[in-house]
DNA sequence: GGGCTCATCGAAGGTTAACA
DNA sequence: TGTTAACCTTCGATGAGCCC
């Protein structure tokens, strides 16, 4: 299978009036946002297919295998960017790791990622503006494009983030969503995600908080924090060269032995074995 | 729905040692 | 030096029962 690389922080490409997709199933080492400017067809990510039409947007994460089957003449807009771009302070958010995590943990399934109607109507003019700047090459066009690209990425992350946790249903309270969001924002600071601290933050008693969280999400706070932290650690192991000690520090573990114990309990294997086996060439 | 108390359990911390 | 494992201790989270 063909694998593509990105040799710059981000790149933009507009491909118009395609009748046949020039690429078969392939993977990248970067993120790719695909926006359908016009046309219809089928999109395939990791052997799951769904139909696309004008206004649909897809996020292809690194390692996802994807392809398109074109039915009616289609015009695509591609925005490609790497982990390095996210981490390079180009995006001015106070939580780049979270942004990176949200994008990395998009559901890896086909289908439009824009769930929010307001954002759908926001994205279209944003992309039009990017294309306009990209084509006209007026002064400061590079700076303008970068700002527009950053806005696009944050809007996409917001849409993924809002609908990401599988334990959140339609019945879930606004407050429960806020608690989930609070936990995600503070996953690197164990002292901030203790029941005592969260209960004070949200104005509920400690004893009620646990019961409330379970009722809203069908899992205990401990379970949620553990699984969220596990995903983050897996991501670090797979997509970074961080040493165990660095991961330990980042996630607030006492030492490597506790990270090892935590990981083994959840995954059944040690973090080192997981990293080696997952990076083994197939 | 929301709060309190209390017993229980398990996760996390601390330490040490072995091994590559 | 980095990683893993084992053991013991501490303490926080949870669930049950009750009340408003």
CSV table of N, CA and C (backbone and C1' of nucleotides) in Angstrom, one decimal, chain A residues 83 97-98 100-102 104-105 184 187-190 193 222-276 278-279, chain B residues 11-13, chain C residues 4:
chain,number,residue,atom,x,y,z
A,83,UNK,N,1.5,16.5,12.9
A,83,UNK,CA,1.6,16.7,14.4
A,83,UNK,C,2.5,17.9,14.7
A,97,UNK,N,-2.0,19.8,23.4
A,97,UNK,CA,-2.0,18.3,23.5
A,97,UNK,C,-3.4,17.8,23.3
A,98,UNK,N,-4.4,18.6,23.9
A,98,UNK,CA,-5.7,18.1,23.8
A,98,UNK,C,-6.2,18.2,22.4
A,100,UNK,N,-4.5,17.9,19.7
A,100,UNK,CA,-3.8,16.8,19.0
A,100,UNK,C,-4.5,15.5,19.3
A,101,UNK,N,-4.9,15.4,20.6
A,101,UNK,CA,-5.6,14.1,21.0
A,101,UNK,C,-6.9,14.0,20.3
A,102,UNK,N,-7.7,15.1,20.3
A,102,UNK,CA,-9.0,15.1,19.8
A,102,UNK,C,-8.9,14.7,18.3
A,104,UNK,N,-6.5,13.1,16.8
A,104,UNK,CA,-6.0,11.8,16.6
A,104,UNK,C,-7.0,10.7,16.9
A,105,UNK,N,-7.9,11.1,17.8
A,105,UNK,CA,-8.9,10.1,18.3
A,105,UNK,C,-10.3,10.4,17.7
A,184,UNK,N,-11.0,16.2,30.7
A,184,UNK,CA,-10.1,16.2,29.5
A,184,UNK,C,-9.0,17.3,29.6
A,187,UNK,N,-6.3,16.4,32.4
A,187,UNK,CA,-5.9,15.0,32.5
A,187,UNK,C,-4.4,14.9,32.9
A,188,UNK,N,-3.6,15.9,32.6
A,188,UNK,CA,-2.2,15.9,33.0
A,188,UNK,C,-2.0,16.3,34.4
A,189,UNK,N,-3.0,16.7,35.1
A,189,UNK,CA,-2.9,17.1,36.5
A,189,UNK,C,-3.8,16.3,37.5
A,190,UNK,N,-3.3,15.2,37.9
A,190,UNK,CA,-4.1,14.3,38.8
A,190,UNK,C,-4.7,15.0,39.9
A,193,UNK,N,-8.1,16.5,39.1
A,193,UNK,CA,-9.2,15.6,38.8
A,193,UNK,C,-9.6,14.7,39.9
A,222,UNK,N,-13.7,7.2,37.9
A,222,UNK,CA,-12.4,6.5,37.8
A,222,UNK,C,-12.2,5.8,36.5
A,223,UNK,N,-13.3,5.1,36.1
A,223,UNK,CA,-13.2,4.3,34.8
A,223,UNK,C,-13.0,5.3,33.6
A,224,UNK,N,-13.7,6.4,33.7
A,224,UNK,CA,-13.6,7.4,32.6
A,224,UNK,C,-12.1,8.0,32.5
A,225,UNK,N,-11.7,8.4,33.7
A,225,UNK,CA,-10.3,9.0,33.7
A,225,UNK,C,-9.3,8.0,33.3
A,226,UNK,N,-9.4,6.7,33.7
A,226,UNK,CA,-8.5,5.7,33.4
A,226,UNK,C,-8.5,5.5,31.8
A,227,UNK,N,-9.6,5.3,31.3
A,227,UNK,CA,-9.7,5.0,29.8
A,227,UNK,C,-9.2,6.2,29.0
A,228,UNK,N,-9.5,7.4,29.5
A,228,UNK,CA,-9.1,8.6,28.7
A,228,UNK,C,-7.5,8.7,28.8
A,229,UNK,N,-7.0,8.4,30.0
A,229,UNK,CA,-5.6,8.5,30.2
A,229,UNK,C,-4.9,7.4,29.4
A,230,UNK,N,-5.5,6.3,29.3
A,230,UNK,CA,-4.9,5.2,28.5
A,230,UNK,C,-4.8,5.5,27.1
A,231,UNK,N,-5.8,6.2,26.5
A,231,UNK,CA,-5.8,6.5,25.1
A,231,UNK,C,-4.7,7.5,24.8
A,232,UNK,N,-4.5,8.5,25.8
A,232,UNK,CA,-3.5,9.5,25.6
A,232,UNK,C,-2.1,8.8,25.6
A,233,UNK,N,-1.9,7.9,26.6
A,233,UNK,CA,-0.6,7.2,26.7
A,233,UNK,C,-0.4,6.4,25.4
A,234,UNK,N,-1.4,5.7,25.0
A,234,UNK,CA,-1.2,4.9,23.7
A,234,UNK,C,-0.8,5.8,22.6
A,235,UNK,N,-1.4,6.9,22.5
A,235,UNK,CA,-1.1,7.9,21.5
A,235,UNK,C,0.4,8.3,21.6
A,236,UNK,N,0.8,8.6,22.8
A,236,UNK,CA,2.2,9.0,23.0
A,236,UNK,C,3.2,7.9,22.6
A,237,UNK,N,2.8,6.7,22.9
A,237,UNK,CA,3.7,5.5,22.6
A,237,UNK,C,3.8,5.3,21.1
A,238,UNK,N,2.6,5.5,20.4
A,238,UNK,CA,2.6,5.2,19.0
A,238,UNK,C,3.1,6.3,18.1
A,239,UNK,N,2.9,7.5,18.6
A,239,UNK,CA,3.1,8.7,17.7
A,239,UNK,C,4.2,9.6,18.2
A,240,UNK,N,5.0,9.2,19.2
A,240,UNK,CA,6.1,10.1,19.6
A,240,UNK,C,7.3,9.2,20.0
A,241,UNK,N,8.4,9.8,20.2
A,241,UNK,CA,9.6,9.1,20.6
A,241,UNK,C,9.9,9.4,22.1
A,242,UNK,N,8.8,9.8,22.8
A,242,UNK,CA,9.0,10.1,24.2
A,242,UNK,C,9.5,8.9,25.0
A,243,UNK,N,10.4,9.1,25.9
A,243,UNK,CA,10.8,8.0,26.8
A,243,UNK,C,9.8,7.8,27.9
A,244,UNK,N,9.9,6.6,28.5
A,244,UNK,CA,8.9,6.3,29.6
A,244,UNK,C,8.9,7.4,30.6
A,245,UNK,N,10.1,7.8,31.0
A,245,UNK,CA,10.3,8.8,32.1
A,245,UNK,C,9.5,10.1,31.7
A,246,UNK,N,9.6,10.5,30.4
A,246,UNK,CA,8.9,11.7,30.0
A,246,UNK,C,7.4,11.5,30.1
A,247,UNK,N,6.9,10.3,29.7
A,247,UNK,CA,5.5,10.1,29.7
A,247,UNK,C,5.0,10.1,31.2
A,248,UNK,N,5.8,9.5,32.0
A,248,UNK,CA,5.5,9.4,33.5
A,248,UNK,C,5.3,10.8,34.0
A,249,UNK,N,6.3,11.7,33.7
A,249,UNK,CA,6.2,13.1,34.1
A,249,UNK,C,5.0,13.8,33.6
A,250,UNK,N,4.7,13.6,32.3
A,250,UNK,CA,3.6,14.3,31.6
A,250,UNK,C,2.3,14.0,32.3
A,251,UNK,N,2.1,12.7,32.6
A,251,UNK,CA,0.8,12.3,33.1
A,251,UNK,C,0.7,12.2,34.6
A,252,UNK,N,1.8,12.7,35.3
A,252,UNK,CA,1.8,12.8,36.7
A,252,UNK,C,1.9,11.5,37.5
A,253,UNK,N,2.4,10.4,36.9
A,253,UNK,CA,2.7,9.2,37.6
A,253,UNK,C,3.9,9.4,38.5
A,254,UNK,N,3.9,8.6,39.6
A,254,UNK,CA,5.1,8.7,40.5
A,254,UNK,C,6.4,8.3,39.9
A,255,UNK,N,6.3,7.2,39.2
A,255,UNK,CA,7.5,6.7,38.5
A,255,UNK,C,7.1,5.7,37.4
A,256,UNK,N,8.1,5.1,36.8
A,256,UNK,CA,7.8,4.2,35.7
A,256,UNK,C,7.1,3.0,36.1
A,257,UNK,N,7.4,2.5,37.3
A,257,UNK,CA,6.7,1.3,37.8
A,257,UNK,C,5.2,1.5,37.8
A,258,UNK,N,4.8,2.7,38.2
A,258,UNK,CA,3.3,2.9,38.3
A,258,UNK,C,2.7,3.0,36.9
A,259,UNK,N,3.4,3.6,36.0
A,259,UNK,CA,2.9,3.7,34.6
A,259,UNK,C,2.8,2.3,34.0
A,260,UNK,N,3.9,1.5,34.3
A,260,UNK,CA,3.9,0.1,33.8
A,260,UNK,C,2.7,-0.7,34.4
A,261,UNK,N,2.5,-0.5,35.7
A,261,UNK,CA,1.4,-1.3,36.3
A,261,UNK,C,0.1,-0.8,35.7
A,262,UNK,N,-0.1,0.5,35.6
A,262,UNK,CA,-1.4,1.0,35.1
A,262,UNK,C,-1.6,0.5,33.7
A,263,UNK,N,-0.6,0.6,32.8
A,263,UNK,CA,-0.7,0.2,31.4
A,263,UNK,C,-1.0,-1.3,31.3
A,264,UNK,N,-0.3,-2.1,32.1
A,264,UNK,CA,-0.4,-3.6,32.0
A,264,UNK,C,-1.8,-4.0,32.4
A,265,UNK,N,-2.3,-3.3,33.4
A,265,UNK,CA,-3.7,-3.6,34.0
A,265,UNK,C,-4.7,-3.4,32.9
A,266,UNK,N,-4.6,-2.3,32.1
A,266,UNK,CA,-5.6,-1.9,31.1
A,266,UNK,C,-5.4,-2.7,29.8
A,267,UNK,N,-4.1,-2.9,29.5
A,267,UNK,CA,-3.8,-3.4,28.1
A,267,UNK,C,-3.4,-4.9,28.1
A,268,UNK,N,-2.9,-5.3,29.3
A,268,UNK,CA,-2.4,-6.7,29.4
A,268,UNK,C,-1.0,-6.9,29.0
A,269,UNK,N,-0.4,-5.8,28.4
A,269,UNK,CA,1.1,-5.9,28.1
A,269,UNK,C,1.7,-4.6,28.6
A,270,UNK,N,3.1,-4.6,28.7
A,270,UNK,CA,3.8,-3.5,29.2
A,270,UNK,C,3.8,-2.4,28.1
A,271,UNK,N,4.0,-1.1,28.4
A,271,UNK,CA,4.1,-0.1,27.4
A,271,UNK,C,5.2,-0.3,26.4
A,272,UNK,N,6.3,-0.8,26.8
A,272,UNK,CA,7.4,-1.0,25.9
A,272,UNK,C,7.0,-2.1,24.9
A,273,UNK,N,6.5,-3.1,25.3
A,273,UNK,CA,6.0,-4.2,24.4
A,273,UNK,C,5.0,-3.7,23.4
A,274,UNK,N,4.1,-2.9,24.0
A,274,UNK,CA,3.0,-2.3,23.1
A,274,UNK,C,3.6,-1.4,22.0
A,275,UNK,N,4.6,-0.6,22.4
A,275,UNK,CA,5.2,0.3,21.4
A,275,UNK,C,5.9,-0.5,20.4
A,276,UNK,N,6.7,-1.5,20.8
A,276,UNK,CA,7.5,-2.3,19.9
A,276,UNK,C,6.5,-3.1,18.9
A,278,UNK,N,3.4,-2.5,18.1
A,278,UNK,CA,2.6,-1.6,17.3
A,278,UNK,C,3.4,-1.0,16.2
A,279,UNK,N,4.7,-0.9,16.4
A,279,UNK,CA,5.5,-0.2,15.3
A,279,UNK,C,6.2,-1.2,14.4
B,11,DA,P,-8.3,-1.2,40.7
B,11,DA,O5',-7.7,0.3,40.5
B,11,DA,C5',-8.5,1.4,40.7
B,11,DA,C4',-7.6,2.5,41.3
B,11,DA,C3',-6.2,2.7,40.5
B,11,DA,O3',-6.0,4.0,40.3
B,11,DA,C1',-5.9,2.4,42.9
B,12,DA,P,-4.8,4.5,39.4
B,12,DA,O5',-3.8,5.1,40.5
B,12,DA,C5',-4.3,6.1,41.4
B,12,DA,C4',-3.2,6.3,42.5
B,12,DA,C3',-1.8,6.5,41.9
B,12,DA,O3',-1.2,7.6,42.5
B,12,DA,C1',-1.9,4.8,43.6
B,13,DG,P,0.3,8.0,42.2
B,13,DG,O5',1.0,7.7,43.6
B,13,DG,C5',0.5,8.2,44.8
B,13,DG,C4',1.3,7.8,46.0
B,13,DG,C3',2.8,8.0,45.8
B,13,DG,O3',3.4,8.5,46.9
B,13,DG,C1',2.4,5.7,46.3
C,4,DT,P,8.9,-1.7,30.2
C,4,DT,O5',8.9,-2.8,31.4
C,4,DT,C5',9.6,-4.0,31.3
C,4,DT,C4',9.7,-4.7,32.6
C,4,DT,C3',8.3,-4.9,33.2
C,4,DT,O3',8.0,-6.3,33.3
C,4,DT,C1',9.9,-4.2,34.8
